């Protein structure tokens, strides 16, 4: 898998520090490192959020160790403050910043092209297009970073991260370095007088930047410039349409190589093919303008800008260029099958309770498995902006509307971005109810540990941090409930809503996938079932079906017993 | 040579393992292999898809309308991925139906499949009869190996199963494979 290849590349390059907060499609990189860290003498941590992860790994790089931080595209939004300043400060040991973008939003709240960030910070950006390149370019990124003493972005996309293919391994470099922090206030203390000098330095460094990673192949009067994964689709398109072209494959998308000038000079027509934003295209156009090259450049006028590319889409772009009829994709009208909360998921019971406790309330939420609480019939998620936003949004909302507000946030999200907005709520006297959906893991991204789990990335047991200790220390009355005790959860929530105070209710029950989570035999529906459909219509559990006028529980049931508690006829039983 | 497969199903049906087995068998033969799969949010009981590309290929995604084989691990999901299948090529449909929670009843789906070479089987029932619905995926792999011209022999696929699954499951998985082969004969 591309992500395992990146992890391997880092190991081969002699990485000694890796820090991460999980996020699809990046998570398998740190998941892999976590398993092998001890063996290769790597310090690995799951950090509380991407900004912290960035700073931890940056510290490693400043002390001369090869270091890496990994995150999904939106993670860099969180880390961006540290990211921007670190670009100017620079590093000693190679520092690779893996930004895993998610074109087509397979598992994200937005589509975002982080190559803009590399430009914004003015650091080199390298884009692999296959699992093999993912490994090779990771190693290159470390070398470039060390050569220019600045962070390097390794920008991947979902189809690089999650593509499996064979990868040829190389030797593991053994670097024996003693980490050392050399005091140097002019460099590390970014007061304006120092930072002005750093600013000019980085421009000089980038002006002098050279790399030989880009490649040119093929022959033809048509020129094609392709970056990252788009190169593969171009290769297949040329075969499919039997078109000849010279291909310039961009590996380093910032700064672009001057070799492109010669390439433009050789062709009358050039098509730039890249996924998402016209970043290479814009730069190529400006090169042509500056050098006064008479070339016609095609880009986002024929290649789609939104969502990921594939061979069909790229081939259609080439057909447009050649004025050929487009290939129609045969679409079949099939009802959507959206993801849903698992049978036995504790979040389902929490959302049910929220609806009972404040039927007319507003339910701000955030990102995690729990976002799936928006799906009817639960319909207990009214907003999802980004991690931690449920609390900040409620701070504002509670000032402007008079509705009752119960917002939800996952435990991992709470540690990641929920604490500052909760402090704001106390400080500015906002009143609403925060329900922390504590399933004791970061479920959505594959069950990574966090500060509340008592396990570190190195597999060590440490003291658990309990959210209730934090919220109580802030002076907020906090209740802890088991969401599978439906009656009590509703009562506690009702009382919290009624109190007209800022309240925290922690719904604690393990994700059903965790070791030690309670799983029981499927429940059964007895003859008492009157076919009222209440269980079906209020829980939306995939284990409950309706057959010939009665509820039936199928083999997906994990025996959570929530339906049995809400059945008005006591017609559901289990062990 | 190039052989493109798209597998569609519902999160939790074991599509990934089925894809890996085929890919492993092809890789053992020295073919270039690429696979792209669904991760994250969509895995939670939603539609999932896996692209398996073998031979002379570049990208990991099968272009729409060019697959040699489309396999639906669930009835409706077979049709969802039908857009990938090339005319005249092979379609395998597992009869098993999983109703999306968002729908009241399972929809009637009726498409003209005259353009394709279709195999229908109830792999889930076969697996249940073997005592474990979990091995549905291996029943389907068996059917694939019999019905389609995969660039790997049945023996090579069986070896790949042994390589890919935990040893305590090897026996039942291989049995499931054989039942799938039989169902496709
Ligand atoms: C800034 C940022 N980082 C990472 C992610 C990826 N991500 C989505 S939800 C989530 C955490 C989910 O854990 P939790 O809050 O405990 O909820 P659960 O999935 O367990 O219900 C993560 C890491 C993201 N969307 N945004």
PDB file of C-alpha atoms and ligand atoms in Angstrom, chain A residues 21-24 50 72 74-75 78 109 347 367-370 387 410-413 416 439 441-445, ligand 1:
ATOM      1  CA  UNK A  21      -2.647  12.693  14.328  1.00  0.00           C
ATOM      2  CA  UNK A  22      -4.677  10.225  12.265  1.00  0.00           C
ATOM      3  CA  UNK A  23      -6.837  11.166   9.299  1.00  0.00           C
ATOM      4  CA  UNK A  24      -7.917   9.381   6.130  1.00  0.00           C
ATOM      5  CA  UNK A  50      -1.714  18.020  13.986  1.00  0.00           C
ATOM      6  CA  UNK A  72      -4.654  14.478   6.103  1.00  0.00           C
ATOM      7  CA  UNK A  74      -7.273  19.431   6.696  1.00  0.00           C
ATOM      8  CA  UNK A  75      -4.726  18.523   9.339  1.00  0.00           C
ATOM      9  CA  UNK A  78      -4.692  22.961  12.079  1.00  0.00           C
ATOM     10  CA  UNK A 109     -15.436  17.406   4.854  1.00  0.00           C
ATOM     11  CA  UNK A 347     -23.427   6.663  19.566  1.00  0.00           C
ATOM     12  CA  UNK A 367     -16.378  14.953  12.572  1.00  0.00           C
ATOM     13  CA  UNK A 368     -16.067  11.346  13.502  1.00  0.00           C
ATOM     14  CA  UNK A 369     -18.158   8.215  13.279  1.00  0.00           C
ATOM     15  CA  UNK A 370     -20.674  10.235  15.242  1.00  0.00           C
ATOM     16  CA  UNK A 387     -13.077  18.954  14.355  1.00  0.00           C
ATOM     17  CA  UNK A 410     -16.124  12.563  20.110  1.00  0.00           C
ATOM     18  CA  UNK A 411     -13.492  11.881  22.750  1.00  0.00           C
ATOM     19  CA  UNK A 412     -10.599  12.096  20.311  1.00  0.00           C
ATOM     20  CA  UNK A 413     -12.045  15.301  18.850  1.00  0.00           C
ATOM     21  CA  UNK A 416      -7.858  17.511  19.609  1.00  0.00           C
ATOM     22  CA  UNK A 439     -16.105   5.476  22.928  1.00  0.00           C
ATOM     23  CA  UNK A 441     -10.902   5.532  20.850  1.00  0.00           C
ATOM     24  CA  UNK A 442     -10.498   7.431  17.597  1.00  0.00           C
ATOM     25  CA  UNK A 443     -12.940   5.147  15.814  1.00  0.00           C
ATOM     26  CA  UNK A 444     -13.442   6.795  12.441  1.00  0.00           C
ATOM     27  CA  UNK A 445      -9.828   6.606  11.338  1.00  0.00           C
TER      28      UNK A 445
HETATM   29  C1  LIG C   1      -8.086  18.371  11.376  1.00  0.00           C
HETATM   30  C2  LIG C   1      -8.544  16.997  11.168  1.00  0.00           C
HETATM   31  N1  LIG C   1      -7.765  15.972  11.519  1.00  0.00           N
HETATM   32  C3  LIG C   1      -8.166  14.705  11.334  1.00  0.00           C
HETATM   33  C4  LIG C   1      -9.385  14.443  10.767  1.00  0.00           C
HETATM   34  C5  LIG C   1      -9.792  13.014  10.530  1.00  0.00           C
HETATM   35  N2  LIG C   1     -10.750  12.582  11.523  1.00  0.00           N
HETATM   36  C6  LIG C   1     -12.047  12.640  11.285  1.00  0.00           C
HETATM   37  S1  LIG C   1     -12.910  12.282  12.626  1.00  0.00           S
HETATM   38  C7  LIG C   1     -11.586  11.996  13.563  1.00  0.00           C
HETATM   39  C8  LIG C   1     -11.642  11.617  15.008  1.00  0.00           C
HETATM   40  C9  LIG C   1     -12.725  10.750  15.361  1.00  0.00           C
HETATM   41  O1  LIG C   1     -12.590  10.346  16.691  1.00  0.00           O
HETATM   42  P1  LIG C   1     -13.643  10.743  17.791  1.00  0.00           P
HETATM   43  O2  LIG C   1     -13.779  12.195  17.874  1.00  0.00           O
HETATM   44  O3  LIG C   1     -13.265  10.044  19.034  1.00  0.00           O
HETATM   45  O4  LIG C   1     -15.010  10.158  17.214  1.00  0.00           O
HETATM   46  P2  LIG C   1     -15.380   8.639  16.825  1.00  0.00           P
HETATM   47  O5  LIG C   1     -15.012   8.425  15.393  1.00  0.00           O
HETATM   48  O6  LIG C   1     -14.647   7.745  17.746  1.00  0.00           O
HETATM   49  O7  LIG C   1     -16.856   8.577  16.985  1.00  0.00           O
HETATM   50  C10 LIG C   1     -10.474  12.197  12.807  1.00  0.00           C
HETATM   51  C11 LIG C   1      -9.146  12.002  13.318  1.00  0.00           C
HETATM   52  C12 LIG C   1     -10.183  15.545  10.408  1.00  0.00           C
HETATM   53  N3  LIG C   1     -11.369  15.393   9.845  1.00  0.00           N
HETATM   54  N4  LIG C   1      -9.751  16.795  10.625  1.00  0.00           N
END
